[in-house]
Amino acid sequence: MAIPAVDFLLQHMNTHFIAPVVLVTGGARRVGAEIARRLHAAGARVALHYRSSSANAEALAAGFNAARPDSALVLQADLLDTAGLPGLVSAVLERFGRLDGLVNNASSFFPTAVGEIDEAAWADLIGSNLKAPLFLSQAAAPHLKASGGAIINIVDIHAERPLKGYPLYSAAKAGLLGLTRALALELAPRVRVNGVAPGAIEWPDDWQFSPAEREAIVRHTLLGRTGAPSDIARTVAFLLFDAPYITGQVIAVDGGRSAHL
């Protein structure tokens, strides 16, 4: 049984309807926050995970709860602490009694020059982009099977077409792409597992890309512009709520950039 469609959530809520519960990692800021807003607007109850952005997470949850009481929960965790990941799932179940969706959005992103890659970079990039999604999905799987839920992994177009200067990040996302398809196989037919692969959506706020590099990326994008976090959020909501016959797929949301990389 798939999660109810967005139209159903918006138009047919009544006393017999139980709003689905979705855990979003890295849900306090940027794309993760926009995903959370979209899912909440569709009628879902949202568990917002954050690592250090406490004020952002609390403010976002407060807005959700003001609009619809007891519809948001804030959870702090370091996703690199694998042993603590089942506790995230347990906290969601303790508060809401169910879990219908998991969005593995949290991600580290920074360059790694070959010859200078160290264990710390490996632990961070592989840990946040591949290891944490695996172990969190594993912890969530029994409860998603019970609800007929879904997992959405935020991948990257560079999982298949590596980004120069970012070999370890690209490899980590390639692993996540493979994990998405493998979990779809392992968890079928009760749990659907899909991915969303963003292109140039929201530039890093640490200026990893110069203005000239940004301009070149946009110029190479078929639609001639960057995307918005809402483009990712809409696709995540579609895969969670409106795609009961889609699993094992990774959808590129990149303005056509990956069509000719």
Short mmCIF file of C-alpha atoms in Angstrom, two decimals:
data_model
loop_
_atom_site.label_atom_id
_atom_site.label_comp_id
_atom_site.label_asym_id
_atom_site.label_seq_id
_atom_site.Cartn_x
_atom_site.Cartn_y
_atom_site.Cartn_z
CA MET A 1 0.00 0.00 0.00
CA ALA A 2 1.52 3.33 -1.04
CA ILE A 3 1.43 6.55 0.96
CA PRO A 4 -1.76 8.46 0.00
CA ALA A 5 -1.49 10.91 -2.86
CA VAL A 6 -0.99 14.61 -2.21
CA ASP A 7 -4.44 15.46 -3.54
CA PHE A 8 -5.95 13.00 -1.10
CA LEU A 9 -3.96 14.48 1.75
CA LEU A 10 -5.08 18.00 0.95
CA GLN A 11 -8.70 17.36 0.03
CA HIS A 12 -9.85 14.38 2.06
CA MET A 13 -8.40 14.75 5.55
CA ASN A 14 -10.95 13.68 8.16
CA THR A 15 -11.10 12.10 11.57
CA HIS A 16 -10.36 8.67 10.10
CA PHE A 17 -7.26 9.74 8.22
CA ILE A 18 -3.87 9.23 9.84
CA ALA A 19 -1.34 11.73 8.50
CA PRO A 20 1.85 10.02 7.29
CA VAL A 21 5.08 10.60 9.20
CA VAL A 22 8.31 11.41 7.34
CA LEU A 23 11.82 11.73 8.78
CA VAL A 24 14.01 14.20 6.87
CA THR A 25 17.73 14.24 7.64
CA GLY A 26 19.42 17.61 7.36
CA GLY A 27 15.96 19.14 7.45
CA ALA A 28 16.78 22.42 9.16
CA ARG A 29 18.24 24.44 6.29
CA ARG A 30 18.52 24.87 2.55
CA VAL A 31 17.11 22.06 0.40
CA GLY A 32 16.25 19.89 3.40
CA ALA A 33 14.09 22.62 4.91
CA GLU A 34 12.28 23.14 1.62
CA ILE A 35 11.59 19.41 1.41
CA ALA A 36 10.19 19.50 4.93
CA ARG A 37 7.97 22.50 4.07
CA ARG A 38 6.61 20.75 1.00
CA LEU A 39 5.83 17.53 2.84
CA HIS A 40 4.21 19.36 5.74
CA ALA A 41 2.09 21.41 3.35
CA ALA A 42 0.95 18.14 1.79
CA GLY A 43 -0.39 17.02 5.16
CA ALA A 44 2.49 14.95 6.51
CA ARG A 45 3.88 15.07 10.01
CA VAL A 46 7.58 15.80 9.79
CA ALA A 47 10.53 14.79 11.97
CA LEU A 48 13.35 17.27 11.33
CA HIS A 49 16.84 15.95 11.93
CA TYR A 50 19.71 18.39 12.35
CA ARG A 51 23.33 18.18 13.44
CA SER A 52 24.19 21.72 14.52
CA SER A 53 21.51 24.06 13.12
CA SER A 54 19.39 24.03 16.26
CA ALA A 55 17.85 27.50 15.89
CA ASN A 56 16.81 26.86 12.28
CA ALA A 57 15.28 23.49 13.13
CA GLU A 58 13.38 24.79 16.15
CA ALA A 59 12.03 27.78 14.21
CA LEU A 60 10.89 25.61 11.33
CA ALA A 61 9.18 23.11 13.64
CA ALA A 62 7.53 25.89 15.61
CA GLY A 63 5.97 27.21 12.42
CA PHE A 64 4.73 23.77 11.47
CA ASN A 65 3.23 23.15 14.90
CA ALA A 66 1.57 26.56 14.92
CA ALA A 67 -0.09 25.75 11.61
CA ARG A 68 -1.05 22.22 12.66
CA PRO A 69 -0.51 21.15 16.30
CA ASP A 70 1.76 18.20 16.98
CA SER A 71 2.83 17.92 13.35
CA ALA A 72 6.59 18.41 13.73
CA LEU A 73 9.40 17.02 15.83
CA VAL A 74 13.02 18.16 16.08
CA LEU A 75 15.82 15.59 16.52
CA GLN A 76 19.53 16.26 16.93
CA ALA A 77 22.10 13.66 15.92
CA ASP A 78 25.53 13.26 14.39
CA LEU A 79 24.88 10.88 11.51
CA LEU A 80 28.50 9.74 11.62
CA ASP A 81 27.68 8.06 14.94
CA THR A 82 26.24 4.92 13.40
CA ALA A 83 25.29 3.40 16.75
CA GLY A 84 22.96 6.32 17.42
CA LEU A 85 20.96 6.06 14.19
CA PRO A 86 18.36 3.53 15.44
CA GLY A 87 17.64 6.02 18.21
CA LEU A 88 16.46 8.56 15.62
CA VAL A 89 13.89 6.10 14.34
CA SER A 90 12.85 5.17 17.88
CA ALA A 91 12.31 8.84 18.76
CA VAL A 92 10.01 9.28 15.77
CA LEU A 93 8.02 6.19 16.71
CA GLU A 94 7.78 7.26 20.34
CA ARG A 95 6.32 10.62 19.31
CA PHE A 96 4.12 9.69 16.36
CA GLY A 97 3.66 5.93 16.61
CA ARG A 98 4.56 5.20 13.00
CA LEU A 99 6.98 5.95 10.16
CA ASP A 100 5.87 6.25 6.54
CA GLY A 101 8.81 7.89 4.85
CA LEU A 102 12.54 8.51 5.19
CA VAL A 103 14.34 11.21 3.20
CA ASN A 104 18.12 10.78 3.36
CA ASN A 105 19.07 14.36 2.55
CA ALA A 106 21.94 15.27 4.91
CA SER A 107 25.26 15.45 3.09
CA SER A 108 28.80 16.75 3.42
CA PHE A 109 30.24 18.34 0.28
CA PHE A 110 33.81 19.53 -0.17
CA PRO A 111 36.70 18.99 -2.61
CA THR A 112 39.40 16.37 -2.06
CA ALA A 113 42.58 16.51 -4.12
CA VAL A 114 44.00 13.12 -5.05
CA GLY A 115 47.19 12.67 -3.06
CA GLU A 116 45.78 14.61 -0.10
CA ILE A 117 42.72 12.50 0.79
CA ASP A 118 42.89 11.40 4.41
CA GLU A 119 40.85 9.25 6.76
CA ALA A 120 38.94 12.26 8.11
CA ALA A 121 37.69 13.20 4.65
CA TRP A 122 36.80 9.56 3.98
CA ALA A 123 34.87 9.25 7.24
CA ASP A 124 32.96 12.50 6.64
CA LEU A 125 32.07 12.15 2.95
CA ILE A 126 31.45 8.41 2.88
CA GLY A 127 29.84 8.54 6.31
CA SER A 128 27.29 11.25 5.57
CA ASN A 129 26.55 10.36 1.96
CA LEU A 130 26.53 6.56 2.04
CA LYS A 131 27.07 4.94 5.42
CA ALA A 132 24.46 6.92 7.33
CA PRO A 133 21.74 6.44 4.68
CA LEU A 134 22.41 2.70 4.73
CA PHE A 135 22.23 2.26 8.49
CA LEU A 136 19.33 4.67 8.93
CA SER A 137 17.39 2.91 6.18
CA GLN A 138 18.15 -0.41 7.85
CA ALA A 139 16.79 0.85 11.16
CA ALA A 140 13.71 2.31 9.49
CA ALA A 141 12.96 -0.64 7.21
CA PRO A 142 10.78 -2.75 9.56
CA HIS A 143 8.57 0.23 10.33
CA LEU A 144 8.35 1.30 6.69
CA LYS A 145 7.34 -2.25 5.80
CA ALA A 146 4.57 -2.05 8.37
CA SER A 147 3.21 1.17 6.88
CA GLY A 148 3.92 0.41 3.21
CA GLY A 149 6.20 3.43 3.12
CA ALA A 150 9.09 4.73 1.06
CA ILE A 151 12.70 5.89 1.17
CA ILE A 152 13.99 8.80 -0.90
CA ASN A 153 17.74 9.31 -1.19
CA ILE A 154 19.12 12.66 -2.33
CA VAL A 155 21.84 11.55 -4.73
CA ASP A 156 23.62 13.85 -7.24
CA ILE A 157 24.08 13.94 -11.00
CA HIS A 158 27.80 13.53 -10.27
CA ALA A 159 27.17 10.03 -8.97
CA GLU A 160 27.31 8.94 -12.61
CA ARG A 161 29.40 11.77 -14.05
CA PRO A 162 32.10 12.69 -11.50
CA LEU A 163 32.81 16.32 -10.68
CA LYS A 164 36.45 17.23 -11.18
CA GLY A 165 38.17 18.00 -7.88
CA TYR A 166 35.56 16.05 -5.90
CA PRO A 167 36.52 12.39 -6.43
CA LEU A 168 35.60 11.18 -2.95
CA TYR A 169 32.26 13.00 -2.88
CA SER A 170 31.45 11.68 -6.36
CA ALA A 171 32.33 8.13 -5.27
CA ALA A 172 30.17 8.46 -2.14
CA LYS A 173 27.17 9.57 -4.19
CA ALA A 174 27.83 6.78 -6.70
CA GLY A 175 27.59 4.40 -3.76
CA LEU A 176 24.31 6.00 -2.71
CA LEU A 177 22.92 5.56 -6.21
CA GLY A 178 23.83 1.88 -6.08
CA LEU A 179 22.40 1.58 -2.59
CA THR A 180 19.12 3.11 -3.77
CA ARG A 181 18.66 0.40 -6.37
CA ALA A 182 19.89 -2.36 -4.06
CA LEU A 183 17.48 -1.36 -1.28
CA ALA A 184 14.62 -1.20 -3.77
CA LEU A 185 15.37 -4.83 -4.56
CA GLU A 186 15.83 -5.88 -0.94
CA LEU A 187 12.79 -4.11 0.51
CA ALA A 188 10.26 -4.82 -2.26
CA PRO A 189 7.34 -5.17 -2.42
CA ARG A 190 6.41 -3.40 0.81
CA VAL A 191 8.85 -0.46 0.65
CA ARG A 192 9.61 1.66 -2.39
CA VAL A 193 13.11 3.17 -2.65
CA ASN A 194 13.96 5.95 -5.10
CA GLY A 195 16.45 8.77 -5.48
CA VAL A 196 16.53 12.37 -6.63
CA ALA A 197 19.73 13.61 -8.27
CA PRO A 198 20.02 17.41 -8.15
CA GLY A 199 22.11 19.47 -10.49
CA ALA A 200 22.88 23.15 -9.83
CA ILE A 201 20.12 23.93 -7.34
CA GLU A 202 21.59 25.99 -4.53
CA TRP A 203 25.25 27.01 -4.48
CA PRO A 204 27.33 26.11 -1.41
CA ASP A 205 27.40 29.06 0.98
CA ASP A 206 31.18 28.72 1.40
CA TRP A 207 31.95 29.84 -2.18
CA GLN A 208 33.52 26.58 -3.33
CA PHE A 209 32.63 27.69 -6.86
CA SER A 210 33.85 31.02 -8.23
CA PRO A 211 31.48 33.28 -10.19
CA ALA A 212 33.15 32.15 -13.41
CA GLU A 213 32.66 28.47 -12.51
CA ARG A 214 29.04 29.10 -11.66
CA GLU A 215 28.46 30.88 -14.95
CA ALA A 216 30.05 27.99 -16.86
CA ILE A 217 27.79 25.46 -15.11
CA VAL A 218 24.67 27.47 -15.91
CA ARG A 219 25.81 27.90 -19.50
CA HIS A 220 26.13 24.11 -19.78
CA THR A 221 22.61 23.57 -18.41
CA LEU A 222 20.00 23.09 -21.12
CA LEU A 223 17.42 25.31 -19.40
CA GLY A 224 20.01 28.06 -18.95
CA ARG A 225 19.46 28.67 -15.25
CA THR A 226 19.92 27.18 -11.82
CA GLY A 227 17.09 25.31 -10.19
CA ALA A 228 15.39 26.06 -6.89
CA PRO A 229 15.11 23.95 -3.74
CA SER A 230 11.39 23.73 -4.50
CA ASP A 231 12.24 21.74 -7.65
CA ILE A 232 13.82 19.04 -5.49
CA ALA A 233 11.06 19.22 -2.88
CA ARG A 234 8.31 18.74 -5.46
CA THR A 235 10.07 15.67 -6.85
CA VAL A 236 10.55 14.18 -3.38
CA ALA A 237 6.87 14.73 -2.58
CA PHE A 238 5.88 13.13 -5.88
CA LEU A 239 7.96 10.03 -5.20
CA LEU A 240 6.63 9.73 -1.66
CA PHE A 241 2.96 10.44 -2.26
CA ASP A 242 2.08 10.08 -5.93
CA ALA A 243 4.26 7.32 -7.37
CA PRO A 244 2.97 3.97 -6.07
CA TYR A 245 4.38 2.07 -9.07
CA ILE A 246 7.85 3.64 -9.10
CA THR A 247 10.78 2.07 -7.27
CA GLY A 248 14.50 1.62 -7.90
CA GLN A 249 14.71 4.84 -9.90
CA VAL A 250 16.88 7.95 -9.63
CA ILE A 251 15.38 11.08 -11.18
CA ALA A 252 17.76 13.83 -12.31
CA VAL A 253 16.46 17.31 -11.47
CA ASP A 254 19.17 19.32 -13.15
CA GLY A 255 17.72 21.44 -15.93
CA GLY A 256 19.12 18.98 -18.47
CA ARG A 257 22.77 19.42 -17.50
CA SER A 258 23.48 15.71 -17.22
CA ALA A 259 22.07 15.10 -20.70
CA HIS A 260 25.34 16.23 -22.24
CA LEU A 261 28.00 16.23 -19.52
#
